[in-house]
Coordinates of C-alpha atoms in Angstrom, one line a residue:
X1 CA -30.0 -7.6 -9.3
X2 CA -29.9 -5.4 -6.2
X3 CA -31.1 -8.1 -3.8
X4 CA -27.6 -8.6 -2.3
X5 CA -27.6 -4.9 -1.3
X6 CA -30.5 -5.6 1.0
X7 CA -28.5 -8.2 2.9
X8 CA -25.4 -6.0 3.0
X9 CA -27.5 -3.1 4.3
X10 CA -28.7 -5.1 7.2
X11 CA -25.1 -6.1 8.0
X12 CA -24.0 -2.4 7.9
X13 CA -26.9 -1.3 10.1
X14 CA -26.1 -4.0 12.7
X15 CA -22.5 -2.8 12.6
X16 CA -23.6 0.8 13.1
X17 CA -25.8 -0.3 16.0
X18 CA -22.8 -2.0 17.7
X19 CA -20.5 0.8 16.9
X20 CA -18.3 -1.4 14.7
X21 CA -18.5 0.8 11.6
X22 CA -15.2 2.5 12.0
X23 CA -14.5 2.8 8.3
X24 CA -14.9 5.9 6.1
X25 CA -15.0 8.5 8.8
X26 CA -14.1 12.0 7.4
X27 CA -10.7 13.4 8.2
X28 CA -11.0 17.0 9.4
X29 CA -7.3 17.8 9.3
X30 CA -4.2 16.6 7.5
X31 CA -2.6 13.1 8.0
X32 CA 0.0 14.1 10.6
X33 CA 0.9 11.9 13.6
X34 CA -2.1 13.3 15.4
X35 CA -5.2 14.4 13.5
X36 CA -8.9 15.3 13.8
X37 CA -11.5 12.9 12.6
X38 CA -15.3 13.0 12.6
X39 CA -16.4 10.1 14.9
X40 CA -19.8 8.9 13.8
X41 CA -20.3 7.0 17.0
X42 CA -20.1 10.2 19.1
X43 CA -21.3 12.6 16.4
X44 CA -18.3 14.8 17.1
X45 CA -14.8 15.7 15.9
X46 CA -12.2 14.1 18.0
X47 CA -8.4 14.1 18.0
X48 CA -6.7 10.8 17.4
X49 CA -3.2 9.3 17.5
X50 CA -2.6 8.5 13.8
X51 CA -1.0 5.1 13.1
X52 CA -3.1 4.5 10.0
X53 CA -1.9 6.9 7.3
X54 CA 0.8 5.7 4.8
X55 CA 2.6 9.0 5.2
X56 CA 5.8 7.2 6.2
X57 CA 8.2 10.1 5.6
X58 CA 5.8 13.0 6.4
X59 CA 6.2 14.5 2.9
X60 CA 2.5 15.3 2.4
X61 CA 2.8 18.3 4.7
X62 CA 6.5 19.2 4.2
X63 CA 6.7 23.0 3.8
X64 CA 8.8 22.9 0.7
X65 CA 6.5 20.3 -0.9
X66 CA 3.4 22.3 -0.1
X67 CA 5.0 25.5 -1.5
X68 CA 5.9 23.7 -4.8
X69 CA 2.3 22.5 -5.1
X70 CA 0.9 26.0 -4.5
X71 CA 3.2 27.5 -7.1
X72 CA 2.2 24.8 -9.6
X73 CA -1.5 25.5 -9.0
X74 CA -0.8 29.2 -9.8
X75 CA 0.7 28.2 -13.1
X76 CA -1.4 25.2 -14.2
X77 CA -4.6 25.4 -12.2
X78 CA -6.3 22.6 -10.2
X79 CA -6.2 19.6 -12.6
X80 CA -5.1 18.1 -15.9
X81 CA -8.7 18.0 -17.2
X82 CA -7.8 15.7 -20.1
X83 CA -6.5 12.2 -20.8
X84 CA -2.7 11.9 -21.0
X85 CA -2.6 11.1 -24.7
X86 CA -4.5 14.3 -25.5
X87 CA -3.9 17.6 -23.7
X88 CA -3.6 16.2 -20.1
X89 CA 0.1 15.3 -20.3
X90 CA 1.8 18.2 -18.5
X91 CA 5.5 19.1 -18.3
X92 CA 5.7 18.3 -14.6
X93 CA 4.4 14.8 -15.3
X94 CA 6.9 14.4 -18.1
X95 CA 9.7 15.4 -15.7
X96 CA 8.4 13.0 -13.1
X97 CA 8.5 10.1 -15.5
X98 CA 12.1 10.9 -16.3
X99 CA 13.0 11.0 -12.6
X100 CA 11.2 7.8 -11.8
X101 CA 13.0 6.0 -14.6
X102 CA 16.3 7.1 -13.0
X103 CA 15.2 6.1 -9.5
X104 CA 14.3 2.6 -10.7
X105 CA 17.3 2.2 -13.0
X106 CA 15.0 1.7 -16.0
X107 CA 14.9 3.1 -19.6
X108 CA 11.4 4.6 -19.2
X109 CA 8.5 5.1 -16.9
X110 CA 4.8 5.9 -17.1
X111 CA 2.9 7.9 -14.5
X112 CA -0.7 6.8 -13.8
X113 CA -3.4 8.7 -11.9
X114 CA -3.6 5.9 -9.2
X115 CA -1.5 3.0 -8.0
X116 CA -4.4 0.6 -8.4
X117 CA -4.8 1.7 -12.0
X118 CA -1.2 1.1 -12.6
X119 CA -1.3 -2.7 -12.0
X120 CA -4.7 -2.8 -13.7
X121 CA -3.4 -1.1 -16.8
X122 CA 0.0 -2.8 -17.1
X123 CA -1.2 -6.3 -16.6
X124 CA -4.3 -6.0 -18.7
X125 CA -2.3 -4.5 -21.6
X126 CA 0.4 -7.2 -21.7
X127 CA -1.6 -10.3 -20.9
X128 CA -4.2 -12.0 -23.2
X129 CA -6.6 -14.9 -22.8
X130 CA -4.4 -18.0 -22.7
X131 CA -1.6 -16.2 -21.0
X132 CA -0.8 -16.9 -17.3
X133 CA -0.3 -14.6 -14.3
X134 CA 1.6 -16.5 -11.6
X135 CA 0.9 -14.5 -8.4
X136 CA 2.1 -14.7 -4.8
X137 CA -1.1 -15.5 -3.0
X138 CA -0.7 -12.4 -0.7
X139 CA -0.3 -9.9 -3.6
X140 CA -2.5 -6.8 -3.8
X141 CA -6.0 -7.0 -5.3
X142 CA -4.9 -4.7 -8.2
X143 CA -2.6 -7.4 -9.4
X144 CA -5.3 -10.0 -9.4
X145 CA -7.7 -7.6 -11.1
X146 CA -5.3 -6.7 -13.8
X147 CA -4.9 -10.3 -14.7
X148 CA -8.7 -10.9 -14.6
X149 CA -9.3 -7.9 -16.8
X150 CA -6.9 -9.3 -19.4
X151 CA -8.8 -12.7 -19.3
X152 CA -5.6 -14.4 -18.4
X153 CA -5.4 -17.6 -16.3
X154 CA -4.3 -17.0 -12.7
X155 CA -2.1 -19.4 -10.8
X156 CA -1.0 -18.7 -7.3
X157 CA 2.0 -19.9 -5.4
X158 CA 2.4 -20.1 -1.6
X159 CA 3.6 -16.9 0.0
X160 CA 7.3 -16.3 -0.6
X161 CA 7.8 -20.0 -1.4
X162 CA 10.5 -20.5 -4.1
X163 CA 9.8 -24.2 -4.0
X164 CA 6.2 -23.8 -4.8
X165 CA 6.9 -21.2 -7.5
X166 CA 9.3 -23.7 -9.1
X167 CA 6.6 -26.3 -9.1
X168 CA 4.1 -24.0 -10.7
X169 CA 6.5 -22.7 -13.4
X170 CA 7.5 -26.3 -14.3
X171 CA 3.9 -27.1 -14.9
X172 CA 3.3 -24.2 -17.4
X173 CA 2.7 -25.1 -21.0
X174 CA 3.5 -21.6 -22.2
X175 CA 6.2 -19.0 -21.8
X176 CA 3.6 -16.3 -22.1
X177 CA 3.5 -15.8 -18.4
X178 CA 4.5 -13.3 -15.8
X179 CA 5.3 -13.7 -12.1
X180 CA 3.9 -11.0 -9.8
X181 CA 5.1 -10.2 -6.3
X182 CA 5.2 -7.3 -3.9
X183 CA 8.5 -5.8 -2.6
X184 CA 7.0 -5.2 0.9
X185 CA 3.8 -7.1 1.4
X186 CA 1.1 -4.6 2.3
X187 CA -0.7 -6.7 5.0
X188 CA 2.2 -8.6 6.6
X189 CA 5.1 -6.2 6.2
X190 CA 7.6 -8.9 5.2
X191 CA 9.9 -8.7 2.2
X192 CA 9.7 -10.6 -1.1
X193 CA 12.2 -13.4 -1.3
X194 CA 13.6 -11.9 -4.5
X195 CA 17.1 -13.5 -4.2
X196 CA 15.5 -16.9 -4.6
X197 CA 12.4 -16.0 -6.7
X198 CA 14.2 -14.1 -9.5
X199 CA 16.7 -16.9 -10.4
X200 CA 13.7 -19.3 -10.7
X201 CA 12.0 -16.9 -13.1
X202 CA 15.2 -16.5 -15.2
X203 CA 15.7 -20.3 -15.2
X204 CA 12.2 -20.7 -16.8
X205 CA 12.5 -17.6 -19.0
X206 CA 9.4 -16.0 -17.3
X207 CA 9.1 -12.3 -16.8
X208 CA 8.7 -10.8 -13.3
X209 CA 6.8 -7.8 -12.0
X210 CA 7.6 -6.3 -8.6
X211 CA 5.1 -4.0 -6.9
X212 CA 7.2 -1.7 -4.7
X213 CA 4.3 0.3 -3.4
X214 CA 5.3 0.2 0.3
X215 CA 9.0 0.0 -0.4
X216 CA 9.8 3.0 -2.6
X217 CA 12.1 5.5 -0.8
X218 CA 12.2 3.2 2.2
X219 CA 14.5 0.4 0.9
X220 CA 17.6 0.5 -1.3
X221 CA 20.4 3.0 -1.1
X222 CA 18.7 5.4 -3.5
X223 CA 15.2 4.6 -2.4
X224 CA 14.5 2.3 -5.4
X225 CA 12.8 -0.4 -3.2
X226 CA 13.4 -4.0 -2.2
X227 CA 14.8 -5.0 -5.6
X228 CA 17.5 -2.4 -5.1
X229 CA 17.9 -3.4 -1.5
X230 CA 18.9 -6.9 -2.7
X231 CA 21.0 -5.5 -5.6
X232 CA 18.6 -7.1 -8.1
X233 CA 16.9 -4.0 -9.7
X234 CA 18.4 -4.8 -13.1
X235 CA 16.8 -8.3 -13.0
X236 CA 13.2 -7.0 -12.6
X237 CA 11.3 -6.7 -15.9
X238 CA 8.6 -4.3 -14.6
X239 CA 8.7 -2.2 -11.5
X240 CA 5.5 -0.9 -10.1
X241 CA 5.0 1.8 -7.4
X242 CA 2.6 4.3 -6.0
X243 CA 2.9 7.9 -4.9
X244 CA 0.3 7.6 -2.2
X245 CA 2.7 6.3 0.5
X246 CA 6.2 7.5 1.0
X247 CA 5.8 10.3 -1.5
X248 CA 2.7 11.7 0.3
X249 CA 0.6 12.2 -2.8
X250 CA -1.5 10.2 -5.1
X251 CA -0.9 8.3 -8.4
X252 CA 1.2 5.4 -9.5
X253 CA 4.0 4.4 -11.9
X254 CA 5.5 1.6 -13.9
X255 CA 9.1 1.4 -15.1
X256 CA 10.7 -0.9 -17.6
X257 CA 12.2 -0.9 -21.1
X258 CA 11.3 1.9 -23.4
X259 CA 9.7 -0.6 -25.8
X260 CA 7.5 -2.1 -23.2
X261 CA 6.5 1.2 -21.6
X262 CA 5.6 2.7 -25.0
X263 CA 3.3 -0.3 -25.7
X264 CA 1.7 0.0 -22.3
X265 CA 1.2 3.7 -22.7
X266 CA -1.1 3.0 -25.7
X267 CA -2.8 -0.2 -24.6
X268 CA -3.3 0.3 -20.8
X269 CA -7.0 1.3 -20.6
X270 CA -6.7 2.7 -17.1
X271 CA -4.1 5.1 -18.5
X272 CA -5.6 6.0 -21.9
X273 CA -9.2 6.4 -20.6
X274 CA -8.4 8.2 -17.3
X275 CA -7.7 11.8 -16.7
X276 CA -4.0 12.4 -16.3
X277 CA -2.3 13.2 -13.0
X278 CA -2.7 16.9 -12.0
X279 CA 0.3 19.0 -12.7
X280 CA 0.5 20.2 -9.1
X281 CA 0.6 16.6 -7.8
X282 CA 3.6 15.9 -10.1
X283 CA 5.3 19.1 -9.0
X284 CA 4.9 18.1 -5.3
X285 CA 6.4 14.6 -6.0
X286 CA 9.3 16.1 -7.9
X287 CA 10.1 18.3 -4.9
X288 CA 9.9 15.2 -2.7
X289 CA 12.5 13.5 -4.9
X290 CA 14.7 16.6 -4.8
X291 CA 14.5 16.8 -1.0
X292 CA 15.1 13.0 -0.6
X293 CA 18.2 13.0 -2.8
X294 CA 19.8 15.8 -0.8
X295 CA 18.9 14.5 2.7
X296 CA 17.9 10.9 3.6
X297 CA 18.0 11.5 7.4
X298 CA 14.1 11.3 7.5
X299 CA 14.4 7.7 6.4
X300 CA 16.9 7.0 9.1
X301 CA 14.4 8.4 11.6
X302 CA 11.7 6.1 10.2
X303 CA 13.9 3.1 10.7
X304 CA 14.7 4.1 14.2
X305 CA 10.9 4.4 14.9
X306 CA 10.1 1.2 13.2
X307 CA 12.6 -0.8 15.2
X308 CA 11.4 0.8 18.4
X309 CA 7.8 -0.2 17.6
X310 CA 8.8 -3.8 16.8
X311 CA 10.5 -4.1 20.1
X312 CA 7.8 -2.3 22.1
X313 CA 5.0 -4.4 20.6
X314 CA 6.8 -7.7 21.2
X315 CA 7.6 -6.7 24.7
X316 CA 3.9 -6.0 25.3
X317 CA 3.2 -9.6 24.2
X318 CA 1.6 -8.7 20.9
X319 CA 2.0 -10.8 17.8
X320 CA 3.5 -8.8 14.9
X321 CA 4.0 -11.8 12.6
X322 CA 7.1 -11.6 10.4
X323 CA 7.2 -7.9 9.6
X324 CA 10.5 -6.5 8.4
X325 CA 9.3 -3.1 7.6
X326 CA 7.4 0.0 8.7
X327 CA 4.1 -1.9 7.9
X328 CA 3.4 -3.6 11.3
X329 CA 0.5 -6.1 11.7
X330 CA -0.8 -6.9 15.1
X331 CA -2.6 -10.2 14.7
X332 CA -6.1 -10.4 16.2
X333 CA -7.9 -13.6 15.0
X334 CA -11.6 -13.7 14.2
X335 CA -13.5 -11.0 12.5
X336 CA -15.9 -10.3 15.4
X337 CA -13.0 -10.0 17.8
X338 CA -11.4 -7.4 15.5
X339 CA -14.6 -5.4 15.3
X340 CA -14.8 -5.2 19.1
X341 CA -11.1 -4.3 19.4
X342 CA -11.4 -1.6 16.7
X343 CA -14.3 0.0 18.5
X344 CA -12.4 0.1 21.8
X345 CA -9.2 1.4 20.2
X346 CA -11.1 4.4 18.7
X347 CA -12.9 5.1 21.9
X348 CA -9.5 5.4 23.5
X349 CA -8.2 7.8 20.8
X350 CA -6.1 5.5 18.6
X351 CA -6.6 5.3 14.8
X352 CA -5.1 2.2 13.1
X353 CA -5.7 0.2 10.0
X354 CA -8.5 -2.3 10.7
X355 CA -7.9 -5.2 8.3
X356 CA -10.3 -8.1 7.7
X357 CA -11.8 -10.1 4.7
X358 CA -11.4 -9.7 1.8
X359 CA -8.0 -8.0 2.4
X360 CA -7.0 -11.0 4.6
X361 CA -8.7 -14.3 5.5
X362 CA -11.5 -14.1 8.1
X363 CA -9.4 -15.9 10.8
X364 CA -6.3 -13.8 10.2
X365 CA -7.7 -10.4 10.9
X366 CA -5.3 -7.8 12.2
X367 CA -4.6 -4.2 13.1
X368 CA -2.1 -2.6 10.6
X369 CA 0.1 0.0 12.1
X370 CA 1.8 2.4 9.8
X371 CA 4.9 4.0 11.4
X372 CA 6.0 7.5 10.4
X373 CA 9.4 9.2 10.7
X374 CA 7.5 12.0 12.5
X375 CA 6.1 9.8 15.4
X376 CA 7.5 10.7 18.7
X377 CA 8.6 8.2 21.4
X378 CA 5.7 9.4 23.5
X379 CA 3.2 8.8 20.7
X380 CA 4.6 5.3 20.0
X381 CA 4.5 4.4 23.7
X382 CA 0.9 5.6 23.9
X383 CA 0.0 3.5 20.8
X384 CA 1.4 0.3 22.3
X385 CA -0.1 1.0 25.7
X386 CA -3.6 1.5 24.3
X387 CA -3.4 -1.7 22.2
X388 CA -2.1 -3.7 25.2
X389 CA -4.8 -2.4 27.4
X390 CA -7.6 -3.3 24.9
X391 CA -6.1 -6.8 24.3
X392 CA -6.1 -7.3 28.1
X393 CA -9.7 -6.1 28.3
X394 CA -10.6 -8.7 25.6
X395 CA -9.4 -11.7 27.5
X396 CA -12.3 -14.0 27.9
X397 CA -14.6 -11.8 25.7
X398 CA -17.4 -13.5 23.9
X399 CA -19.4 -12.2 20.9
X400 CA -22.4 -10.2 22.0
X401 CA -20.8 -8.9 25.1
X402 CA -20.1 -5.2 25.6

């Protein structure tokens, strides 16, 4: 049974030897635009430029948010210490569900302890063997895993292709199906083509789920996400999101009709059999929503920074694919080339997302830059300069070379 671990261990040890194991290094300070990380390759704590965290709006360390969390800990302690259907369902979580329902323009919402668990729970509760999940091929792993847990059949359609989606839906022999897409695609940064995808779903009487993990608070006048951005929020059957990105916390949510959410609350195993969100986490997110409602200027700064990075990276001759958001891929190519680039970037003090298989295909590896409203022009210029320098160093590089 454990034989495969022997092969993987050899792979990991080889990566360590070549200083390619840049994952899972402990953060020694908070996820600000610069932070301290334990570097296993130098056995030391080093300061890095941080273009890796999803802390898009900087709320994780906002003084008012931190204060709200501390006050909640004084009242509720450090955790929920029970499942939500028992004694784990706290008043701050109840309030948060009400606020999320308003944000998404839905009747009801459920707060999960993780974003991954949200898709897992919602899809596995609604789908059954014989049902079909029609998934954009670039959708998040949690969407695929939710459908698999349900025992449903999975059909994929080409990324953002209304024509292929139409073909797939025409070929279905059941209406017990759901189309699953992301608002902002987490590895490419492009937007779901909802204006064309939703009418096709309605035409075939198929439900649609939109995962707004990277879009919440970023898109839409009220921060509802890409569906609101396109004026289609009332056409989405289930809206999914996470609190681990723009909200600067942890957890996830689903929003929809009260009837559907009530069903999912009972039959989502990742909800029923997980400990509830900690009250202080909910209190912090509630404070984020309160701040955001009163002042959205931080989002304006994020968009200024995002556009600056798009232009700077393209001017440096780097391929940022078709991103339309603060999620910016820098395309690399082969897995081994990515490993060497990632090592050199960290040696030069830059921390980015290092994305390879199974998150993307082995020949479409990339750096993933996460832009924050808090990044300065100097930090962004340094990031681009370091990446450009490393890519220039890699010209003519062959595997095995130092």
